[in-house]
Amino acid sequence: MTAPHPFPAHRDGGQVHLRLIATTDLHAHLVPYDYFADRPTDSVGLARAATLIAEARAEAPNTLVLDNGDFLQGNPLGDYMAYEHGLRSAEVHPVLAAMAAAGIEASTLGNHEFNYGLDFLAKSLATAPFPIVSANVVINPGPTPSDDRTLVPPFVLLDRRVTDGAGQTHSVRIGVIGFTPPQILQWDHHILSGHVTVRDIVATTAARVPELRAAGADLVIALAHSGLGAPDPVEGMENAATALARVPGIDAIIAGHTHRVFPSDDFDGQPGLDTLRGTAGGRPAVMAGFWGSHIGVIDLLLTRGAEGWQVTASASEARAIARRDASGALVATVASAPAVLDAARAAHAETLAYIRRPIGRLTAPLTSYFALVVDDPSVQIVAEAQRAYVAEMLQGTQHEGVPVLSAAGPFKSGGRGGPDYYTDIPAGDLALKNAADLYIYPNTVRAVRVTGAELREWLERSAGLYNRILPGQPDQMLIDPRFPNYNYDVIAGVTYCVDLGQPARYDLPGHLVAPDAHRITGLCHDGRPVADTDSFIVATNNYRAGGGGDFPGARVETTVFTSPDTNRDILIRHIHALGTIVPPVPATWRFVPMPGTSVLFDTGPGARAHLPEVAARGITEVGPAPGGFLRLRLAL
Ligand code: MN
Ligand code: MG
């Protein structure tokens, strides 16, 4: 639902219609291409968003196009530029060149701008074709935020000629100020420590806005690389856009960072937000999704009074580059803008070569054909990458020294994905794009702190994947096909057994239904039995830690670390660091032996080539199964 358009009034003499158009969280997505799948996609790309920008500009007499940060990093093109190509002096980073080609006139620093280090950032900014501002990333703090020496200019004053409803032109001075989440000090601690500090967003706003007004700004627009968040300020808050909007003197807010869309029904009823009028904290606001998925549009009606230009009406909306048709298929709403494709052409071509080139060598195949029935290296390598990263991130915090475990599962393991939906990477060269075979979802890393009792229940919930098996009977079906594979976690860092003779303790939605049943036995850490009162950190993802699958111990309240980095990026870094990957031989879990008992399970026919590798674990072929699968037998 959208508000009635408030701008017939702009025809009145003296009133000016100014349209702000915004992108956010582009993450180097210039071309509509999925570099991990190595094929075109309609769901991303500044080239598509640029066509929406051009349309929105053509509809309004006066426009200003802004970006909200997280432009430099987040896909293989960004990695290629930072790790392989580098920036020669006077070379414009292709992401910034493409943004300029799309019409973007100013931006701010998102948290991800820092991921490649301060030198690479400085080189990228040196040739930026438009101003990039941030008021709270500080090199040299002063007594107040206004006295700080900031890493980049805190704000910029844009003097623009605008045309009013009667065709007269006027000068308007627009102040554009930027903000970055203070949490970069933790997320990129090794890069930033000793070099920069970060001020609270709301406190910096309150200090700098009067300065902007004193410098003659008729309007102040905040580029807040920050989510909407709660209306009341909390020192150091990550998602501060709504609280910031309530600082007197702010006229409009471009928000983002959370990769969500505003205005949208998603935010109905949230304190401080009006999804119909498109306001946050009473000010016009917009969030344009991520990866070029949307543009944000804020229409401002400016009226000149005794106090200068005032915003007397506004409307906000988000416009998408693609929509779902009746069959659920994604359909592009616009074609790509040629100017953006041109600016990205060389970098895109070089990135294609980069994703197909080896980043490591595998000494043995990595597959997921058996990952639901035996302890599996394709799960273990993800778990190990997450565990090492979280352990590093928690150094120097109150959680340092608590054992770090890691939850991972075989996401690509048939089921509704079909008989070809398995990880199957041959031994030999491992290309960057193979990282998506090992971690298919664009999740981000989180860690939760759980008790030994919660850890045991987490594993019980996961073991609901299996049917109850009767001892001494042959050929019983092992897997409950209704159980979604993404709710199957192996937790590395402890050892345990799964007793299939017991009924499932939890039902499919996650209710405790068999309080006397215990499938998880022999749970040990470091060779010692886990006590209910023990404490552990579990590395996982935003889905699980956000309560996805309703796992005991995994929820917002137990989350102790939230990373902006994707699990896939962590895995890629891990593979880069290893170089040669010897698929780890995991020793995390096994089924409790049941002599004279066997079970059947279906997997992809690609498993046939790997049967010799698992023969010692009691797995043999039965034959074809419905739906194109291959049926195997496991002797328990
Ligand atoms: Mn982002
Ligand atoms: Mg961000």
mmCIF file with all atom_site columns, N, CA and C in Angstrom, residues 286-322:
data_model
loop_
_atom_site.group_PDB
_atom_site.id
_atom_site.type_symbol
_atom_site.label_atom_id
_atom_site.label_alt_id
_atom_site.label_comp_id
_atom_site.label_asym_id
_atom_site.label_entity_id
_atom_site.label_seq_id
_atom_site.pdbx_PDB_ins_code
_atom_site.Cartn_x
_atom_site.Cartn_y
_atom_site.Cartn_z
_atom_site.occupancy
_atom_site.B_iso_or_equiv
_atom_site.pdbx_formal_charge
_atom_site.auth_seq_id
_atom_site.auth_comp_id
_atom_site.auth_asym_id
_atom_site.auth_atom_id
_atom_site.pdbx_PDB_model_num
ATOM 1   N N  . VAL A 1 286 ? 14.201 5.678  3.684   1.00 0.00 ? 286 VAL A N  1
ATOM 2   C CA . VAL A 1 286 ? 14.106 4.622  2.696   1.00 0.00 ? 286 VAL A CA 1
ATOM 3   C C  . VAL A 1 286 ? 15.258 3.639  2.895   1.00 0.00 ? 286 VAL A C  1
ATOM 4   N N  . MET A 1 287 ? 14.996 2.362  2.561   1.00 0.00 ? 287 MET A N  1
ATOM 5   C CA . MET A 1 287 ? 16.066 1.349  2.518   1.00 0.00 ? 287 MET A CA 1
ATOM 6   C C  . MET A 1 287 ? 15.886 0.534  1.238   1.00 0.00 ? 287 MET A C  1
ATOM 7   N N  . ALA A 1 288 ? 16.956 0.454  0.453   1.00 0.00 ? 288 ALA A N  1
ATOM 8   C CA . ALA A 1 288 ? 16.851 -0.102 -0.903  1.00 0.00 ? 288 ALA A CA 1
ATOM 9   C C  . ALA A 1 288 ? 17.410 -1.517 -1.002  1.00 0.00 ? 288 ALA A C  1
ATOM 10  N N  . GLY A 1 289 ? 17.087 -2.380 -0.041  1.00 0.00 ? 289 GLY A N  1
ATOM 11  C CA . GLY A 1 289 ? 17.475 -3.792 -0.157  1.00 0.00 ? 289 GLY A CA 1
ATOM 12  C C  . GLY A 1 289 ? 18.981 -3.971 -0.207  1.00 0.00 ? 289 GLY A C  1
ATOM 13  N N  . PHE A 1 290 ? 19.450 -4.756 -1.157  1.00 0.00 ? 290 PHE A N  1
ATOM 14  C CA . PHE A 1 290 ? 20.887 -5.048 -1.257  1.00 0.00 ? 290 PHE A CA 1
ATOM 15  C C  . PHE A 1 290 ? 21.224 -5.590 -2.641  1.00 0.00 ? 290 PHE A C  1
ATOM 16  N N  . TRP A 1 291 ? 22.507 -5.478 -3.006  1.00 0.00 ? 291 TRP A N  1
ATOM 17  C CA . TRP A 1 291 ? 23.064 -6.008 -4.257  1.00 0.00 ? 291 TRP A CA 1
ATOM 18  C C  . TRP A 1 291 ? 22.383 -5.397 -5.493  1.00 0.00 ? 291 TRP A C  1
ATOM 19  N N  . GLY A 1 292 ? 21.830 -4.204 -5.346  1.00 0.00 ? 292 GLY A N  1
ATOM 20  C CA . GLY A 1 292 ? 21.141 -3.557 -6.469  1.00 0.00 ? 292 GLY A CA 1
ATOM 21  C C  . GLY A 1 292 ? 19.730 -4.056 -6.676  1.00 0.00 ? 292 GLY A C  1
ATOM 22  N N  . SER A 1 293 ? 19.181 -4.736 -5.672  1.00 0.00 ? 293 SER A N  1
ATOM 23  C CA . SER A 1 293 ? 17.830 -5.313 -5.816  1.00 0.00 ? 293 SER A CA 1
ATOM 24  C C  . SER A 1 293 ? 16.744 -4.255 -5.960  1.00 0.00 ? 293 SER A C  1
ATOM 25  N N  . HIS A 1 294 ? 16.967 -3.094 -5.360  1.00 0.00 ? 294 HIS A N  1
ATOM 26  C CA . HIS A 1 294 ? 15.961 -2.024 -5.348  1.00 0.00 ? 294 HIS A CA 1
ATOM 27  C C  . HIS A 1 294 ? 16.654 -0.671 -5.481  1.00 0.00 ? 294 HIS A C  1
ATOM 28  N N  . ILE A 1 295 ? 15.847 0.344  -5.792  1.00 0.00 ? 295 ILE A N  1
ATOM 29  C CA . ILE A 1 295 ? 16.256 1.711  -5.494  1.00 0.00 ? 295 ILE A CA 1
ATOM 30  C C  . ILE A 1 295 ? 15.253 2.273  -4.495  1.00 0.00 ? 295 ILE A C  1
ATOM 31  N N  . GLY A 1 296 ? 15.724 3.221  -3.704  1.00 0.00 ? 296 GLY A N  1
ATOM 32  C CA . GLY A 1 296 ? 14.831 3.939  -2.805  1.00 0.00 ? 296 GLY A CA 1
ATOM 33  C C  . GLY A 1 296 ? 14.528 5.299  -3.417  1.00 0.00 ? 296 GLY A C  1
ATOM 34  N N  . VAL A 1 297 ? 13.291 5.758  -3.229  1.00 0.00 ? 297 VAL A N  1
ATOM 35  C CA . VAL A 1 297 ? 12.892 7.064  -3.754  1.00 0.00 ? 297 VAL A CA 1
ATOM 36  C C  . VAL A 1 297 ? 12.236 7.855  -2.616  1.00 0.00 ? 297 VAL A C  1
ATOM 37  N N  . ILE A 1 298 ? 12.749 9.034  -2.348  1.00 0.00 ? 298 ILE A N  1
ATOM 38  C CA . ILE A 1 298 ? 12.103 9.934  -1.379  1.00 0.00 ? 298 ILE A CA 1
ATOM 39  C C  . ILE A 1 298 ? 11.751 11.217 -2.116  1.00 0.00 ? 298 ILE A C  1
ATOM 40  N N  . ASP A 1 299 ? 10.476 11.550 -2.140  1.00 0.00 ? 299 ASP A N  1
ATOM 41  C CA . ASP A 1 299 ? 10.033 12.819 -2.706  1.00 0.00 ? 299 ASP A CA 1
ATOM 42  C C  . ASP A 1 299 ? 9.853  13.834 -1.589  1.00 0.00 ? 299 ASP A C  1
ATOM 43  N N  . LEU A 1 300 ? 10.493 14.974 -1.753  1.00 0.00 ? 300 LEU A N  1
ATOM 44  C CA . LEU A 1 300 ? 10.382 16.039 -0.761  1.00 0.00 ? 300 LEU A CA 1
ATOM 45  C C  . LEU A 1 300 ? 9.728  17.251 -1.420  1.00 0.00 ? 300 LEU A C  1
ATOM 46  N N  . LEU A 1 301 ? 8.750  17.819 -0.743  1.00 0.00 ? 301 LEU A N  1
ATOM 47  C CA . LEU A 1 301 ? 8.188  19.096 -1.177  1.00 0.00 ? 301 LEU A CA 1
ATOM 48  C C  . LEU A 1 301 ? 8.818  20.176 -0.308  1.00 0.00 ? 301 LEU A C  1
ATOM 49  N N  . LEU A 1 302 ? 9.569  21.062 -0.950  1.00 0.00 ? 302 LEU A N  1
ATOM 50  C CA . LEU A 1 302 ? 10.258 22.127 -0.219  1.00 0.00 ? 302 LEU A CA 1
ATOM 51  C C  . LEU A 1 302 ? 9.489  23.433 -0.393  1.00 0.00 ? 302 LEU A C  1
ATOM 52  N N  . THR A 1 303 ? 9.244  24.094 0.718   1.00 0.00 ? 303 THR A N  1
ATOM 53  C CA . THR A 1 303 ? 8.540  25.371 0.695   1.00 0.00 ? 303 THR A CA 1
ATOM 54  C C  . THR A 1 303 ? 9.424  26.402 1.370   1.00 0.00 ? 303 THR A C  1
ATOM 55  N N  . ARG A 1 304 ? 9.534  27.572 0.741   1.00 0.00 ? 304 ARG A N  1
ATOM 56  C CA . ARG A 1 304 ? 10.415 28.583 1.307   1.00 0.00 ? 304 ARG A CA 1
ATOM 57  C C  . ARG A 1 304 ? 9.627  29.446 2.286   1.00 0.00 ? 304 ARG A C  1
ATOM 58  N N  . GLY A 1 305 ? 10.114 29.525 3.538   1.00 0.00 ? 305 GLY A N  1
ATOM 59  C CA . GLY A 1 305 ? 9.483  30.364 4.547   1.00 0.00 ? 305 GLY A CA 1
ATOM 60  C C  . GLY A 1 305 ? 10.515 31.286 5.152   1.00 0.00 ? 305 GLY A C  1
ATOM 61  N N  . ALA A 1 306 ? 10.166 31.872 6.276   1.00 0.00 ? 306 ALA A N  1
ATOM 62  C CA . ALA A 1 306 ? 11.060 32.820 6.939   1.00 0.00 ? 306 ALA A CA 1
ATOM 63  C C  . ALA A 1 306 ? 12.346 32.132 7.376   1.00 0.00 ? 306 ALA A C  1
ATOM 64  N N  . GLU A 1 307 ? 12.258 30.840 7.699   1.00 0.00 ? 307 GLU A N  1
ATOM 65  C CA . GLU A 1 307 ? 13.410 30.076 8.182   1.00 0.00 ? 307 GLU A CA 1
ATOM 66  C C  . GLU A 1 307 ? 14.213 29.468 7.040   1.00 0.00 ? 307 GLU A C  1
ATOM 67  N N  . GLY A 1 308 ? 13.884 29.815 5.809   1.00 0.00 ? 308 GLY A N  1
ATOM 68  C CA . GLY A 1 308 ? 14.527 29.176 4.659   1.00 0.00 ? 308 GLY A CA 1
ATOM 69  C C  . GLY A 1 308 ? 13.690 28.011 4.170   1.00 0.00 ? 308 GLY A C  1
ATOM 70  N N  . TRP A 1 309 ? 14.314 27.097 3.446   1.00 0.00 ? 309 TRP A N  1
ATOM 71  C CA . TRP A 1 309 ? 13.582 25.964 2.865   1.00 0.00 ? 309 TRP A CA 1
ATOM 72  C C  . TRP A 1 309 ? 13.180 24.971 3.943   1.00 0.00 ? 309 TRP A C  1
ATOM 73  N N  . GLN A 1 310 ? 11.897 24.551 3.898   1.00 0.00 ? 310 GLN A N  1
ATOM 74  C CA . GLN A 1 310 ? 11.376 23.558 4.835   1.00 0.00 ? 310 GLN A CA 1
ATOM 75  C C  . GLN A 1 310 ? 10.777 22.412 4.033   1.00 0.00 ? 310 GLN A C  1
ATOM 76  N N  . VAL A 1 311 ? 10.897 21.197 4.590   1.00 0.00 ? 311 VAL A N  1
ATOM 77  C CA . VAL A 1 311 ? 10.199 20.058 3.994   1.00 0.00 ? 311 VAL A CA 1
ATOM 78  C C  . VAL A 1 311 ? 8.763  20.098 4.497   1.00 0.00 ? 311 VAL A C  1
ATOM 79  N N  . THR A 1 312 ? 7.800  20.332 3.582   1.00 0.00 ? 312 THR A N  1
ATOM 80  C CA . THR A 1 312 ? 6.409  20.452 4.008   1.00 0.00 ? 312 THR A CA 1
ATOM 81  C C  . THR A 1 312 ? 5.561  19.233 3.628   1.00 0.00 ? 312 THR A C  1
ATOM 82  N N  . ALA A 1 313 ? 6.109  18.339 2.834   1.00 0.00 ? 313 ALA A N  1
ATOM 83  C CA . ALA A 1 313 ? 5.429  17.072 2.560   1.00 0.00 ? 313 ALA A CA 1
ATOM 84  C C  . ALA A 1 313 ? 6.480  16.094 2.042   1.00 0.00 ? 313 ALA A C  1
ATOM 85  N N  . SER A 1 314 ? 6.179  14.805 2.185   1.00 0.00 ? 314 SER A N  1
ATOM 86  C CA . SER A 1 314 ? 7.130  13.817 1.672   1.00 0.00 ? 314 SER A CA 1
ATOM 87  C C  . SER A 1 314 ? 6.426  12.516 1.343   1.00 0.00 ? 314 SER A C  1
ATOM 88  N N  . ALA A 1 315 ? 7.067  11.702 0.529   1.00 0.00 ? 315 ALA A N  1
ATOM 89  C CA . ALA A 1 315 ? 6.625  10.324 0.270   1.00 0.00 ? 315 ALA A CA 1
ATOM 90  C C  . ALA A 1 315 ? 7.860  9.488  0.001   1.00 0.00 ? 315 ALA A C  1
ATOM 91  N N  . SER A 1 316 ? 7.798  8.207  0.397   1.00 0.00 ? 316 SER A N  1
ATOM 92  C CA . SER A 1 316 ? 8.932  7.313  0.183   1.00 0.00 ? 316 SER A CA 1
ATOM 93  C C  . SER A 1 316 ? 8.443  6.025  -0.452  1.00 0.00 ? 316 SER A C  1
ATOM 94  N N  . GLU A 1 317 ? 9.274  5.440  -1.278  1.00 0.00 ? 317 GLU A N  1
ATOM 95  C CA . GLU A 1 317 ? 8.951  4.116  -1.812  1.00 0.00 ? 317 GLU A CA 1
ATOM 96  C C  . GLU A 1 317 ? 10.233 3.402  -2.215  1.00 0.00 ? 317 GLU A C  1
ATOM 97  N N  . ALA A 1 318 ? 10.142 2.070  -2.316  1.00 0.00 ? 318 ALA A N  1
ATOM 98  C CA . ALA A 1 318 ? 11.234 1.265  -2.849  1.00 0.00 ? 318 ALA A CA 1
ATOM 99  C C  . ALA A 1 318 ? 10.747 0.636  -4.150  1.00 0.00 ? 318 ALA A C  1
ATOM 100 N N  . ARG A 1 319 ? 11.617 0.623  -5.167  1.00 0.00 ? 319 ARG A N  1
ATOM 101 C CA . ARG A 1 319 ? 11.260 0.038  -6.460  1.00 0.00 ? 319 ARG A CA 1
ATOM 102 C C  . ARG A 1 319 ? 12.221 -1.110 -6.762  1.00 0.00 ? 319 ARG A C  1
ATOM 103 N N  . ALA A 1 320 ? 11.669 -2.250 -7.178  1.00 0.00 ? 320 ALA A N  1
ATOM 104 C CA . ALA A 1 320 ? 12.466 -3.475 -7.338  1.00 0.00 ? 320 ALA A CA 1
ATOM 105 C C  . ALA A 1 320 ? 12.890 -3.692 -8.786  1.00 0.00 ? 320 ALA A C  1
ATOM 106 N N  . ILE A 1 321 ? 14.073 -4.296 -8.972  1.00 0.00 ? 321 ILE A N  1
ATOM 107 C CA . ILE A 1 321 ? 14.552 -4.606 -10.326 1.00 0.00 ? 321 ILE A CA 1
ATOM 108 C C  . ILE A 1 321 ? 13.946 -5.899 -10.864 1.00 0.00 ? 321 ILE A C  1
ATOM 109 N N  . ALA A 1 322 ? 13.281 -6.675 -9.983  1.00 0.00 ? 322 ALA A N  1
ATOM 110 C CA . ALA A 1 322 ? 12.669 -7.933 -10.423 1.00 0.00 ? 322 ALA A CA 1
ATOM 111 C C  . ALA A 1 322 ? 11.467 -8.226 -9.548  1.00 0.00 ? 322 ALA A C  1
#
